[in-house]
mmCIF file with all atom_site columns, N, CA, C and O in Angstrom:
data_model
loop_
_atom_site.group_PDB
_atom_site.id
_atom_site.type_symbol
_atom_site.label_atom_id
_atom_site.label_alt_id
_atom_site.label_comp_id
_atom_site.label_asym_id
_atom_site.label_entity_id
_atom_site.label_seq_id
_atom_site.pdbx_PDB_ins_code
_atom_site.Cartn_x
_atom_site.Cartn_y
_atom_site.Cartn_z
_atom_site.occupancy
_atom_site.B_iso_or_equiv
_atom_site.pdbx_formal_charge
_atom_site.auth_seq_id
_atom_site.auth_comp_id
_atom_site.auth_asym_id
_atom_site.auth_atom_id
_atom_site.pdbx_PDB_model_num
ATOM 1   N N  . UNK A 1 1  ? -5.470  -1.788  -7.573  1.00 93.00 ? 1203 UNK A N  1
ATOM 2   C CA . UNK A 1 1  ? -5.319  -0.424  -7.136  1.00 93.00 ? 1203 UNK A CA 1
ATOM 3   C C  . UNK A 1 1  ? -5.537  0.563   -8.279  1.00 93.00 ? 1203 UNK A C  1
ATOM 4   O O  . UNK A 1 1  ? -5.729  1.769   -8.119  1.00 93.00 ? 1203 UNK A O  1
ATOM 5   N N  . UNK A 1 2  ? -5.491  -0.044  -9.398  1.00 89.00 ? 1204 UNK A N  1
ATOM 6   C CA . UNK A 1 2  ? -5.447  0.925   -10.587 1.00 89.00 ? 1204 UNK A CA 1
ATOM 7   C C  . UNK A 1 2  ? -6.672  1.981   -10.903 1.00 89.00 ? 1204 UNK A C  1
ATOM 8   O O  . UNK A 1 2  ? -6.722  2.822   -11.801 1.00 89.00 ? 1204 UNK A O  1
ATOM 9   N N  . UNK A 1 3  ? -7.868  1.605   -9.649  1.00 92.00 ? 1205 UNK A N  1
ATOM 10  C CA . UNK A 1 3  ? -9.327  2.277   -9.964  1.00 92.00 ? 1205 UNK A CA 1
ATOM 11  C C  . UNK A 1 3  ? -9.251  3.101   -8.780  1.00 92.00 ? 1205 UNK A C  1
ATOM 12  O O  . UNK A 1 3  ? -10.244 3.804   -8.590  1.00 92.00 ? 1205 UNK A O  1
ATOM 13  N N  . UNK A 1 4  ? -7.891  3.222   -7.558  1.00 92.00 ? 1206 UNK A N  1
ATOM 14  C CA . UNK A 1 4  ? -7.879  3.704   -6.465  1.00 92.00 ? 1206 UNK A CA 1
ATOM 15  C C  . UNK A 1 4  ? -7.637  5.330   -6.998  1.00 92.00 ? 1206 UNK A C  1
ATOM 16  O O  . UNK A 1 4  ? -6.578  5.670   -7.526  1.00 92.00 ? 1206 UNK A O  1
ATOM 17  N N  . UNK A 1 5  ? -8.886  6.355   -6.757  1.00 89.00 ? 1207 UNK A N  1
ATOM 18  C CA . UNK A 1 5  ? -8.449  7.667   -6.855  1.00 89.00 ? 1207 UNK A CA 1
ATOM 19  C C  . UNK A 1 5  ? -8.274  8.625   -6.038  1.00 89.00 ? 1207 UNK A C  1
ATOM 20  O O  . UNK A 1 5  ? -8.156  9.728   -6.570  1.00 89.00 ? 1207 UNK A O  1
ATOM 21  N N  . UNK A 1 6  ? -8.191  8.570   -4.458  1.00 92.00 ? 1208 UNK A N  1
ATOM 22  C CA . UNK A 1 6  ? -7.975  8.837   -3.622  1.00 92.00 ? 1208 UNK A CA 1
ATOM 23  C C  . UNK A 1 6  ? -7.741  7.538   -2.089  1.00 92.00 ? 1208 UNK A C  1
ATOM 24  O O  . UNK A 1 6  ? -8.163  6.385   -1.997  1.00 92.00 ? 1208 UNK A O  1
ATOM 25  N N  . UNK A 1 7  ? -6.916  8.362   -1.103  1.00 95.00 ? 1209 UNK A N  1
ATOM 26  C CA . UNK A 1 7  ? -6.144  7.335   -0.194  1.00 95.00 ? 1209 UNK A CA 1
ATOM 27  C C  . UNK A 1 7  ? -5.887  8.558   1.073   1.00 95.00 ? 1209 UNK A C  1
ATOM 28  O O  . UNK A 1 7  ? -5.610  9.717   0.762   1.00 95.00 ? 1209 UNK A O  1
ATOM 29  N N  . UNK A 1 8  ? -5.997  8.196   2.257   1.00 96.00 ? 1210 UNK A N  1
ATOM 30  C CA . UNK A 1 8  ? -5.582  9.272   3.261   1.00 96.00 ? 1210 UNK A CA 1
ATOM 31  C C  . UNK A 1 8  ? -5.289  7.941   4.271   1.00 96.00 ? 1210 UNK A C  1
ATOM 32  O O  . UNK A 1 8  ? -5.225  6.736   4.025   1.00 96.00 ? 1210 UNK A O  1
ATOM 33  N N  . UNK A 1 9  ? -5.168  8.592   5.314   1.00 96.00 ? 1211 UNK A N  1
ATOM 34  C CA . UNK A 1 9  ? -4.406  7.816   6.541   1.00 96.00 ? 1211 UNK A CA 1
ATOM 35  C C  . UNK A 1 9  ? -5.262  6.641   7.177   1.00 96.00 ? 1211 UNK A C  1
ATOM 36  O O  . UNK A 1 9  ? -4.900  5.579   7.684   1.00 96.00 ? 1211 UNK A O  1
ATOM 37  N N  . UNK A 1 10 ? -6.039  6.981   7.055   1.00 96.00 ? 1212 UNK A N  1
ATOM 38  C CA . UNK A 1 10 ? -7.219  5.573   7.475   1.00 96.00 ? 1212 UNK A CA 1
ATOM 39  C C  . UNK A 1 10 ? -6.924  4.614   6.471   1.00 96.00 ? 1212 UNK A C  1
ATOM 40  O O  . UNK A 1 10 ? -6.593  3.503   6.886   1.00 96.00 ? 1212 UNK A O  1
ATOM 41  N N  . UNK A 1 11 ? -6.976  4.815   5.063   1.00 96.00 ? 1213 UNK A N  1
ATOM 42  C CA . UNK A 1 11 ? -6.656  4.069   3.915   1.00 96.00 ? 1213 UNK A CA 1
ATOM 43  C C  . UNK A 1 11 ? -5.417  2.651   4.113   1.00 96.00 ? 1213 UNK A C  1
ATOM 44  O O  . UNK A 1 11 ? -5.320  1.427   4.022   1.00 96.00 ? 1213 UNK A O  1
ATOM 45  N N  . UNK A 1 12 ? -4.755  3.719   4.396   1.00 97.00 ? 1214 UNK A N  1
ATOM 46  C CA . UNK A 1 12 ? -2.953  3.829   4.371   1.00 97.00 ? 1214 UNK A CA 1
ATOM 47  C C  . UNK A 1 12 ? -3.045  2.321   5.875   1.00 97.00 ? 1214 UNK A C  1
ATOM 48  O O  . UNK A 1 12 ? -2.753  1.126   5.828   1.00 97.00 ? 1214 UNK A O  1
ATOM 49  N N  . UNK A 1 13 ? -3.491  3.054   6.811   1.00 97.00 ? 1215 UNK A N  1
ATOM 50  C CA . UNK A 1 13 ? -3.591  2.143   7.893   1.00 97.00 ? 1215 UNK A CA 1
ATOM 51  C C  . UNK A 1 13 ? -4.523  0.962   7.957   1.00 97.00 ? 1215 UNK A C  1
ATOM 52  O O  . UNK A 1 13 ? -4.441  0.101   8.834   1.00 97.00 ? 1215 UNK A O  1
ATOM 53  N N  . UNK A 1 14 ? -5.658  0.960   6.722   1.00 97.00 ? 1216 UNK A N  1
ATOM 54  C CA . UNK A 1 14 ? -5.998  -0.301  6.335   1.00 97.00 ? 1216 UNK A CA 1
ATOM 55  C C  . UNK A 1 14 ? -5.220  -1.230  5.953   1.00 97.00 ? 1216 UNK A C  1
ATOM 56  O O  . UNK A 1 14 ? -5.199  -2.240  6.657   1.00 97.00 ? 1216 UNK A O  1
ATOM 57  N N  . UNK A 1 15 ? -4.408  -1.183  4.817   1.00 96.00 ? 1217 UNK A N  1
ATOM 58  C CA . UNK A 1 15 ? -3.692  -1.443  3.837   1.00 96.00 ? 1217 UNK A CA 1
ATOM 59  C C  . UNK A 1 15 ? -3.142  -2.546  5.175   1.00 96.00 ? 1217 UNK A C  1
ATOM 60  O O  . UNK A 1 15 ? -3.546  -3.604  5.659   1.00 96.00 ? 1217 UNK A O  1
ATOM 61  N N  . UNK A 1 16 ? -1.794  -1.432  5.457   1.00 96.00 ? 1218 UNK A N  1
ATOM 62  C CA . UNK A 1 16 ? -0.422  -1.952  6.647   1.00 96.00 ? 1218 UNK A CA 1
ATOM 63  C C  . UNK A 1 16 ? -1.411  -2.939  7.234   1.00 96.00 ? 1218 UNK A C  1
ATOM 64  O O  . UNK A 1 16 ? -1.357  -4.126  6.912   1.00 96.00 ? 1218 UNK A O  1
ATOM 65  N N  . UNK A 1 17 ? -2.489  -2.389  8.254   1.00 96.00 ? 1219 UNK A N  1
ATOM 66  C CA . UNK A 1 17 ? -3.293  -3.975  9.074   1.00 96.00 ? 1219 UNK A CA 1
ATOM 67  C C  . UNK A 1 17 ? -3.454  -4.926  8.776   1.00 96.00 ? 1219 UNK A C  1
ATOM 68  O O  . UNK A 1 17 ? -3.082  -5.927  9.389   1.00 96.00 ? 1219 UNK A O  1
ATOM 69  N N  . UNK A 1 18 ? -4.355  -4.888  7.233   1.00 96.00 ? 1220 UNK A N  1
ATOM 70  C CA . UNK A 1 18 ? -4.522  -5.976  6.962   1.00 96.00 ? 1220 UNK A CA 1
ATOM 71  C C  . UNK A 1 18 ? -3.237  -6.694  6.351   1.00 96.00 ? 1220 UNK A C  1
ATOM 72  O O  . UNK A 1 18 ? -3.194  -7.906  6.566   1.00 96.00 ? 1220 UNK A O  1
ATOM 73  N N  . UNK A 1 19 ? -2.051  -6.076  5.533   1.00 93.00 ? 1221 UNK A N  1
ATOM 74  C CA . UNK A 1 19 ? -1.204  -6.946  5.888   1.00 93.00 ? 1221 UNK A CA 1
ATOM 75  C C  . UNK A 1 19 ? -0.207  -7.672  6.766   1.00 93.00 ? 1221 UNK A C  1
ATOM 76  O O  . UNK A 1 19 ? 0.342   -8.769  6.670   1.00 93.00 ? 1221 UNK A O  1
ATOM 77  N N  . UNK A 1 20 ? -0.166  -6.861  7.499   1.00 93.00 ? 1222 UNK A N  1
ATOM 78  C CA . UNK A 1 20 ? 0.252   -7.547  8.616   1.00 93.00 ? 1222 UNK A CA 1
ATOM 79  C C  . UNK A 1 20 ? -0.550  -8.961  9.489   1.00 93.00 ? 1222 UNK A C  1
ATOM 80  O O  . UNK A 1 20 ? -0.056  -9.577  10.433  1.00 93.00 ? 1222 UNK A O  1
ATOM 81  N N  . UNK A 1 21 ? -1.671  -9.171  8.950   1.00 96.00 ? 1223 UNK A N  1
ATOM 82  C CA . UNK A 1 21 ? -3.204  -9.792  9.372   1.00 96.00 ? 1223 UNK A CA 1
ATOM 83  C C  . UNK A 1 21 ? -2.580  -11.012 8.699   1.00 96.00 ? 1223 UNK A C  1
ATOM 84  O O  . UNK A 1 21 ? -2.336  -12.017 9.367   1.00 96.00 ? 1223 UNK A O  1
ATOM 85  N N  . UNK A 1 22 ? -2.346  -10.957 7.548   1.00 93.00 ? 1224 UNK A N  1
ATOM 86  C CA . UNK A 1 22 ? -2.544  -12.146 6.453   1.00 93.00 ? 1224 UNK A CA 1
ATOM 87  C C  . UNK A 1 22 ? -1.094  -12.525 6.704   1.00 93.00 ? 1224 UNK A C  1
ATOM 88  O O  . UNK A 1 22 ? -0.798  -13.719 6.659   1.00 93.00 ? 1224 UNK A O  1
ATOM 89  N N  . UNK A 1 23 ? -0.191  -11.638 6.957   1.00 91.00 ? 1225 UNK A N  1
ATOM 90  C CA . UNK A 1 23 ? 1.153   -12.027 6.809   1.00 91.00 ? 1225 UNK A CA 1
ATOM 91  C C  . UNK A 1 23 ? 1.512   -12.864 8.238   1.00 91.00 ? 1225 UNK A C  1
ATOM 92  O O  . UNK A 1 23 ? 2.380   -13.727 8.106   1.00 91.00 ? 1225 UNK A O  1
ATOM 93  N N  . UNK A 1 24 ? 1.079   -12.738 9.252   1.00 94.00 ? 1226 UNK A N  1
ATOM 94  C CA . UNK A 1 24 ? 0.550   -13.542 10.345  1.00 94.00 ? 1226 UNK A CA 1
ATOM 95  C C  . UNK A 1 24 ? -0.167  -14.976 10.481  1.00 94.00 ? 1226 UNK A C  1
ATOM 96  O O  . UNK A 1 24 ? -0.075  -15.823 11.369  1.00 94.00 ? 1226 UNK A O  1
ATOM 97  N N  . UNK A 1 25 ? -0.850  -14.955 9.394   1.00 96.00 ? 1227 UNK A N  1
ATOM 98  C CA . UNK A 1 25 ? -1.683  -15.984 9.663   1.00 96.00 ? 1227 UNK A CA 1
ATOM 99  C C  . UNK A 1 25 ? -0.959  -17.042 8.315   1.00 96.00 ? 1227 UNK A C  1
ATOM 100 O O  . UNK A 1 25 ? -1.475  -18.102 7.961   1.00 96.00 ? 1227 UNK A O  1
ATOM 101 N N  . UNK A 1 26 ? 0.304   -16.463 7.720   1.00 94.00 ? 1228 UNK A N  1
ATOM 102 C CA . UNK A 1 26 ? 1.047   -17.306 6.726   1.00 94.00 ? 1228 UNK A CA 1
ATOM 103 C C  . UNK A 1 26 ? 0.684   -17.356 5.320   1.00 94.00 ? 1228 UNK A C  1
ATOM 104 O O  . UNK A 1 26 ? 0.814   -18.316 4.560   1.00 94.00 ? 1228 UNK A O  1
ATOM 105 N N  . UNK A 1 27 ? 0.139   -16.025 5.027   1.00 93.00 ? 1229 UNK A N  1
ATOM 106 C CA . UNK A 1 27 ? -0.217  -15.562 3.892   1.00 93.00 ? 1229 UNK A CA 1
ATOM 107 C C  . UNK A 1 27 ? 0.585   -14.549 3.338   1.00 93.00 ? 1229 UNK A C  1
ATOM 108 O O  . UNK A 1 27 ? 1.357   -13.774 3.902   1.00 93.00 ? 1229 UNK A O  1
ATOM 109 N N  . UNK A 1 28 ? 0.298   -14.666 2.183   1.00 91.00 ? 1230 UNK A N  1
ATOM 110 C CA . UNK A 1 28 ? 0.664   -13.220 1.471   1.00 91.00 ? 1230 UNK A CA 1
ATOM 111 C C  . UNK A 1 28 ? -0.360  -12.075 1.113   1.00 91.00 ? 1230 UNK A C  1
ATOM 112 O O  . UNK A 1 28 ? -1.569  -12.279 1.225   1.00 91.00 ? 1230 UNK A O  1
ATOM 113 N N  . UNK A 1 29 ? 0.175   -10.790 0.651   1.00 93.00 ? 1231 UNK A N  1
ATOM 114 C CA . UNK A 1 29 ? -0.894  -9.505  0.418   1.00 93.00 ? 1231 UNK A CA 1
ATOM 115 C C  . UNK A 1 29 ? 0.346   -8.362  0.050   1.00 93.00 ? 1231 UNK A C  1
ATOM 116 O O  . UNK A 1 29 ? 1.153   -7.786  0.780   1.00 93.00 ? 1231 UNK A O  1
ATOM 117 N N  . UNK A 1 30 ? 0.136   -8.322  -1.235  1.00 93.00 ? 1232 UNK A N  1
ATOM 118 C CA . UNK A 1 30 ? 0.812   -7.346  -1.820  1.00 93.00 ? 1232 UNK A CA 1
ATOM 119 C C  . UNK A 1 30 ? -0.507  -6.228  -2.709  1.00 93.00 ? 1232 UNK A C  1
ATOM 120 O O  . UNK A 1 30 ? -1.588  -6.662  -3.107  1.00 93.00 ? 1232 UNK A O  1
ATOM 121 N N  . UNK A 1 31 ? -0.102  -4.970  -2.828  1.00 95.00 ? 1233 UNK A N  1
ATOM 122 C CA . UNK A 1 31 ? -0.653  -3.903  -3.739  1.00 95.00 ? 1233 UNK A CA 1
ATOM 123 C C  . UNK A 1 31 ? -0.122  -4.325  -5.368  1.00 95.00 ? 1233 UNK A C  1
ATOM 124 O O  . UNK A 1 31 ? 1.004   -4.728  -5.659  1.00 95.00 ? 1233 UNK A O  1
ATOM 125 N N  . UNK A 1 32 ? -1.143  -4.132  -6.201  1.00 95.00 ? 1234 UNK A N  1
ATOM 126 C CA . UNK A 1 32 ? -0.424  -3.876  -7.373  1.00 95.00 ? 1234 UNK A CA 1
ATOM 127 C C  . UNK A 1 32 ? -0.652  -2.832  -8.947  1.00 95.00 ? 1234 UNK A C  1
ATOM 128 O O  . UNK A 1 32 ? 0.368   -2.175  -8.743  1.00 95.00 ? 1234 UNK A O  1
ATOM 129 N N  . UNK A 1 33 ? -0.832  -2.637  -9.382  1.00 95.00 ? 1235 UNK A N  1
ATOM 130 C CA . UNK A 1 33 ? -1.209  -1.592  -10.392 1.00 95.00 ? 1235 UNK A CA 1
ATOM 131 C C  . UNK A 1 33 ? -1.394  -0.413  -9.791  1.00 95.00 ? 1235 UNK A C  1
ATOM 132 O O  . UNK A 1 33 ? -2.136  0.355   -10.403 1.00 95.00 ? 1235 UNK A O  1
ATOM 133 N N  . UNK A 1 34 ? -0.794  0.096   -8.437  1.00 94.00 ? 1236 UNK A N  1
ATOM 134 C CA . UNK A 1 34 ? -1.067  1.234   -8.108  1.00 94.00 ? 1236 UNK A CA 1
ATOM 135 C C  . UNK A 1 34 ? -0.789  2.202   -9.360  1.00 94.00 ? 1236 UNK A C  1
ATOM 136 O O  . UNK A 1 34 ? -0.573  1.688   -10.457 1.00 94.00 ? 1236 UNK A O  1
ATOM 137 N N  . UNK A 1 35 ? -0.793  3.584   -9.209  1.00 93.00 ? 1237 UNK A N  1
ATOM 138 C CA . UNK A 1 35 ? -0.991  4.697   -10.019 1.00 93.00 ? 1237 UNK A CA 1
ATOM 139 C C  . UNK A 1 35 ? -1.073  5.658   -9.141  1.00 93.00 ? 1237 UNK A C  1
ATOM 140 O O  . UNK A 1 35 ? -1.144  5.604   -7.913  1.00 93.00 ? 1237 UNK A O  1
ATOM 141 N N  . UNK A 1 36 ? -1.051  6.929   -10.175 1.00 93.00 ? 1238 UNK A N  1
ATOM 142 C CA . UNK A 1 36 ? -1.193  8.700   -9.936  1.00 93.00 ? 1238 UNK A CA 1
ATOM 143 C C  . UNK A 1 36 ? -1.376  9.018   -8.602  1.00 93.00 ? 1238 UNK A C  1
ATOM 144 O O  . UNK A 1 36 ? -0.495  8.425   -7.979  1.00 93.00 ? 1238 UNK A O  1
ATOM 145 N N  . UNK A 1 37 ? -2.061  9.643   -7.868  1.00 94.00 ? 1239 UNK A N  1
ATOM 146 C CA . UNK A 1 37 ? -2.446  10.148  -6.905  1.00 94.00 ? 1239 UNK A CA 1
ATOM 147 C C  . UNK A 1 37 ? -2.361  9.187   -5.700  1.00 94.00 ? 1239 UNK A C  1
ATOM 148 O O  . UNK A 1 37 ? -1.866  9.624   -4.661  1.00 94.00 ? 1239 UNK A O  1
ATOM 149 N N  . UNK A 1 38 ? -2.901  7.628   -5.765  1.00 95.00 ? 1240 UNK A N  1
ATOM 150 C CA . UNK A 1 38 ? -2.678  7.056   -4.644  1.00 95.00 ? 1240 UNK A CA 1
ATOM 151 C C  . UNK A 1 38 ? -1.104  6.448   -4.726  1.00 95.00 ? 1240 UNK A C  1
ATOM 152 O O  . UNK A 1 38 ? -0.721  5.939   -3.672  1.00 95.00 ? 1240 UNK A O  1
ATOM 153 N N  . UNK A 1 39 ? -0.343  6.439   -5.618  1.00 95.00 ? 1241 UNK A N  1
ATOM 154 C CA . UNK A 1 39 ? 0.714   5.760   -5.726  1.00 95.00 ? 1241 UNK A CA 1
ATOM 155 C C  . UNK A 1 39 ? 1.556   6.837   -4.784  1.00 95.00 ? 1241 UNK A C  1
ATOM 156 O O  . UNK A 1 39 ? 2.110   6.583   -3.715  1.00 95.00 ? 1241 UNK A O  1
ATOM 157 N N  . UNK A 1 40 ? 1.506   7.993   -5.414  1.00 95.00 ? 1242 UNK A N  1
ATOM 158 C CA . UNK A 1 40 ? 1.909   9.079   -5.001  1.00 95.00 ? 1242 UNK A CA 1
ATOM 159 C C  . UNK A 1 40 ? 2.102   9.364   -3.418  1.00 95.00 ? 1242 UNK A C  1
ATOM 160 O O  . UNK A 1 40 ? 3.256   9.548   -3.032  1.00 95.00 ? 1242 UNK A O  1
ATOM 161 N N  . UNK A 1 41 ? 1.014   9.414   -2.451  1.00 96.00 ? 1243 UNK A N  1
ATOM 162 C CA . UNK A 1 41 ? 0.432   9.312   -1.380  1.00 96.00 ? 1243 UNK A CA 1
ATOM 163 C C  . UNK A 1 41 ? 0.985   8.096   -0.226  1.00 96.00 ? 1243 UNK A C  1
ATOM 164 O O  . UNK A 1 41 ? 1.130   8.244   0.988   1.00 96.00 ? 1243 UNK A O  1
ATOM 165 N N  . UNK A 1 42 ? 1.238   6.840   -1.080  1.00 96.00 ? 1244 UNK A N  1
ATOM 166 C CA . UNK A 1 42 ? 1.840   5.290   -0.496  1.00 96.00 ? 1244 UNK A CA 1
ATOM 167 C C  . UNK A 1 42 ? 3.225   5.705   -0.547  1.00 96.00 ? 1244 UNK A C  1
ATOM 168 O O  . UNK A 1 42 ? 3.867   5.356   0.445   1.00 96.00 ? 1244 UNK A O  1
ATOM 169 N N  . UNK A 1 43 ? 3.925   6.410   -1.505  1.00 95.00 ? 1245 UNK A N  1
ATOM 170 C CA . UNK A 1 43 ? 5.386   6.840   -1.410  1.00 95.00 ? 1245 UNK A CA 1
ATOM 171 C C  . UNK A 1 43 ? 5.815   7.824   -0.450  1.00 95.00 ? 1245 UNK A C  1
ATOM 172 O O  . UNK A 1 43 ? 6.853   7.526   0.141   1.00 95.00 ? 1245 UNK A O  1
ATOM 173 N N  . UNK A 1 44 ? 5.409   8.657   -0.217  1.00 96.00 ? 1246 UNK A N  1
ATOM 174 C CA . UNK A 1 44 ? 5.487   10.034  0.413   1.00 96.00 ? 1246 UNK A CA 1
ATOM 175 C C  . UNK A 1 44 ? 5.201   9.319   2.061   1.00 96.00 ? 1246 UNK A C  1
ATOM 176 O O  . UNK A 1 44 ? 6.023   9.465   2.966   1.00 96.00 ? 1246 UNK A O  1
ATOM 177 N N  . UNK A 1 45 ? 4.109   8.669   2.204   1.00 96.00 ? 1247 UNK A N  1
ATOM 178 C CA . UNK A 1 45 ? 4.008   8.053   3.651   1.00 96.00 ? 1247 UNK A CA 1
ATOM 179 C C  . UNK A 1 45 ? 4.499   7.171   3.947   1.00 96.00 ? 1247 UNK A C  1
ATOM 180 O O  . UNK A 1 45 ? 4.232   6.455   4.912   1.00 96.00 ? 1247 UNK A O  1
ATOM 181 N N  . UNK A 1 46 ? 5.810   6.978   2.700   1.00 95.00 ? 1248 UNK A N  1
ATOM 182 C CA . UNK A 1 46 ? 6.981   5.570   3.373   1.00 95.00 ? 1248 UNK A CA 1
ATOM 183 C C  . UNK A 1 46 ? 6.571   4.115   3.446   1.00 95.00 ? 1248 UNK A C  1
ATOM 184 O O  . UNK A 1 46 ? 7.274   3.231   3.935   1.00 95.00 ? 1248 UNK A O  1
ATOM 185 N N  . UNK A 1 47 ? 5.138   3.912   2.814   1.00 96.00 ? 1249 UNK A N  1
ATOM 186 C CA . UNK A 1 47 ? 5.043   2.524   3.244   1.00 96.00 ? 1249 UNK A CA 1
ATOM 187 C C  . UNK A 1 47 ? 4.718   1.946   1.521   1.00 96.00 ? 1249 UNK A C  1
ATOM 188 O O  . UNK A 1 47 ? 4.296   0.791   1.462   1.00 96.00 ? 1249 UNK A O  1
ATOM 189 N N  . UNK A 1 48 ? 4.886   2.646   0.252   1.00 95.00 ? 1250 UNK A N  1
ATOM 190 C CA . UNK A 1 48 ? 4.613   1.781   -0.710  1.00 95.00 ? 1250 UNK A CA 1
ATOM 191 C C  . UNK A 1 48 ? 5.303   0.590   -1.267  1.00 95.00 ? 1250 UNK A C  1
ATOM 192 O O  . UNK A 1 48 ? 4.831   -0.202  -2.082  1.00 95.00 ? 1250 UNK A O  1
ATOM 193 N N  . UNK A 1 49 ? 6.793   0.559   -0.579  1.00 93.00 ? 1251 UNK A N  1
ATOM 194 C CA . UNK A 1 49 ? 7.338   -0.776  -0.643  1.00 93.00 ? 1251 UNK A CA 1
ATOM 195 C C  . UNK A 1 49 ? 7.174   -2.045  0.084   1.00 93.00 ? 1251 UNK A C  1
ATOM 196 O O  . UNK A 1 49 ? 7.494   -3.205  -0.174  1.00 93.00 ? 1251 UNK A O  1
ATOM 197 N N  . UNK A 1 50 ? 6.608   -1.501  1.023   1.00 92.00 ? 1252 UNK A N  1
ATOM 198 C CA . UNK A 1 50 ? 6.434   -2.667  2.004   1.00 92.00 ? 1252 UNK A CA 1
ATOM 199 C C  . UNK A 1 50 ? 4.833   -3.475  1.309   1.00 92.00 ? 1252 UNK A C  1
ATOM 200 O O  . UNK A 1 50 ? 4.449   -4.644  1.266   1.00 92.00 ? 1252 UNK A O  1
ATOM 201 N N  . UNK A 1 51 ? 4.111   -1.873  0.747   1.00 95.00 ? 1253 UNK A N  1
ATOM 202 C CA . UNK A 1 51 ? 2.792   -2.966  0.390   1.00 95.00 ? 1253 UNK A CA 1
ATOM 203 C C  . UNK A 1 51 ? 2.949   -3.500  -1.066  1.00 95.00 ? 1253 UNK A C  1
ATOM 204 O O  . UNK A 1 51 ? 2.029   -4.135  -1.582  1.00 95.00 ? 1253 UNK A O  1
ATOM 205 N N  . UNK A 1 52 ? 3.899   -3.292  -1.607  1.00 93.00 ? 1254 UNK A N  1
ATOM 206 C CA . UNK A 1 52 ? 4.289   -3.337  -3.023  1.00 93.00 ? 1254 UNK A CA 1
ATOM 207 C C  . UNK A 1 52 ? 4.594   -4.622  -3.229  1.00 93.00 ? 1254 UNK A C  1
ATOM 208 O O  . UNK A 1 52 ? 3.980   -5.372  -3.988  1.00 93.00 ? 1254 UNK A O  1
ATOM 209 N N  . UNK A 1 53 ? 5.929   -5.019  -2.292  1.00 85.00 ? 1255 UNK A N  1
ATOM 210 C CA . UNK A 1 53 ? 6.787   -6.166  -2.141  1.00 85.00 ? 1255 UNK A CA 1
ATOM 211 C C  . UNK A 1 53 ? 7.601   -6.006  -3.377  1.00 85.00 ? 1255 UNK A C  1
ATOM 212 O O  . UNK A 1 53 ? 8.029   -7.007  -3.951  1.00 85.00 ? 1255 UNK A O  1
ATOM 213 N N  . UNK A 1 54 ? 7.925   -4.384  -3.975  1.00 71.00 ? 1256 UNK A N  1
ATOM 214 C CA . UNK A 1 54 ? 8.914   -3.992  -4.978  1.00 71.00 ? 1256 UNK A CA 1
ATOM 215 C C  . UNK A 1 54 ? 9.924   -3.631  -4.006  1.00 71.00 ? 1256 UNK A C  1
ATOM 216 O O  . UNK A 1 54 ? 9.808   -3.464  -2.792  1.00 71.00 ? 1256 UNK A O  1
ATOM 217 N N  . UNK A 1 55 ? 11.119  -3.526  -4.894  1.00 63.00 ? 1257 UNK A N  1
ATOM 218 C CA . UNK A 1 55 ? 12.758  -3.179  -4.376  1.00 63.00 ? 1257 UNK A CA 1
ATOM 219 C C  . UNK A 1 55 ? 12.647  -1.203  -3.919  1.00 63.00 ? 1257 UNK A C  1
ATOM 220 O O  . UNK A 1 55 ? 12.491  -0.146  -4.531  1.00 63.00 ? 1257 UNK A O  1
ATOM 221 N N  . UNK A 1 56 ? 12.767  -1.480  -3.052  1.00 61.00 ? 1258 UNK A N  1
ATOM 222 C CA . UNK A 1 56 ? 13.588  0.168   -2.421  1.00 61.00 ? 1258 UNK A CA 1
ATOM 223 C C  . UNK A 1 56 ? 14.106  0.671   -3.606  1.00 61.00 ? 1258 UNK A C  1
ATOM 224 O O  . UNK A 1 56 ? 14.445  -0.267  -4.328  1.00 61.00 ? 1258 UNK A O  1
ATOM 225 N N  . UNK A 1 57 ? 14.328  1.850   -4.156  1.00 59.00 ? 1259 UNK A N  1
ATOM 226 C CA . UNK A 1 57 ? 14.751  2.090   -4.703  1.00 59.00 ? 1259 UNK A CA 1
ATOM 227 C C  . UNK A 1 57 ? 16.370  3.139   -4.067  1.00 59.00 ? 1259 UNK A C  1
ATOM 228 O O  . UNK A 1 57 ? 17.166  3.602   -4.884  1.00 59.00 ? 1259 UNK A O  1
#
């Protein structure tokens, strides 16, 4: 994620699908090195822990 410099709701709803996709089929799929602007964006729309697989804060 660290080269990700923009993210909007299509993005966002990639992300969630496809994990939910892999996490279904008995896989894993986590985000990692997010950053600035898209990190930003994954927090604010409530779902960067879930794609993180980091602790709630």
């Amino acid at each position: 994620m660290s080269g990700v410099t923009f993210i909007d709701s299509s993005g966002i709803r990639a992300f969630v699908r496809a994990r939910a996709d892999v996490t279904a089929a008995g896989c894993g799929m986590r985000l990692v090195n997010t950053t600035g602007m898209a990190l930003r964006v994954l927090q604010v729309a409530g779902v960067y822990t879930h794609l993180s697989g980091e602790p709630a804060e």
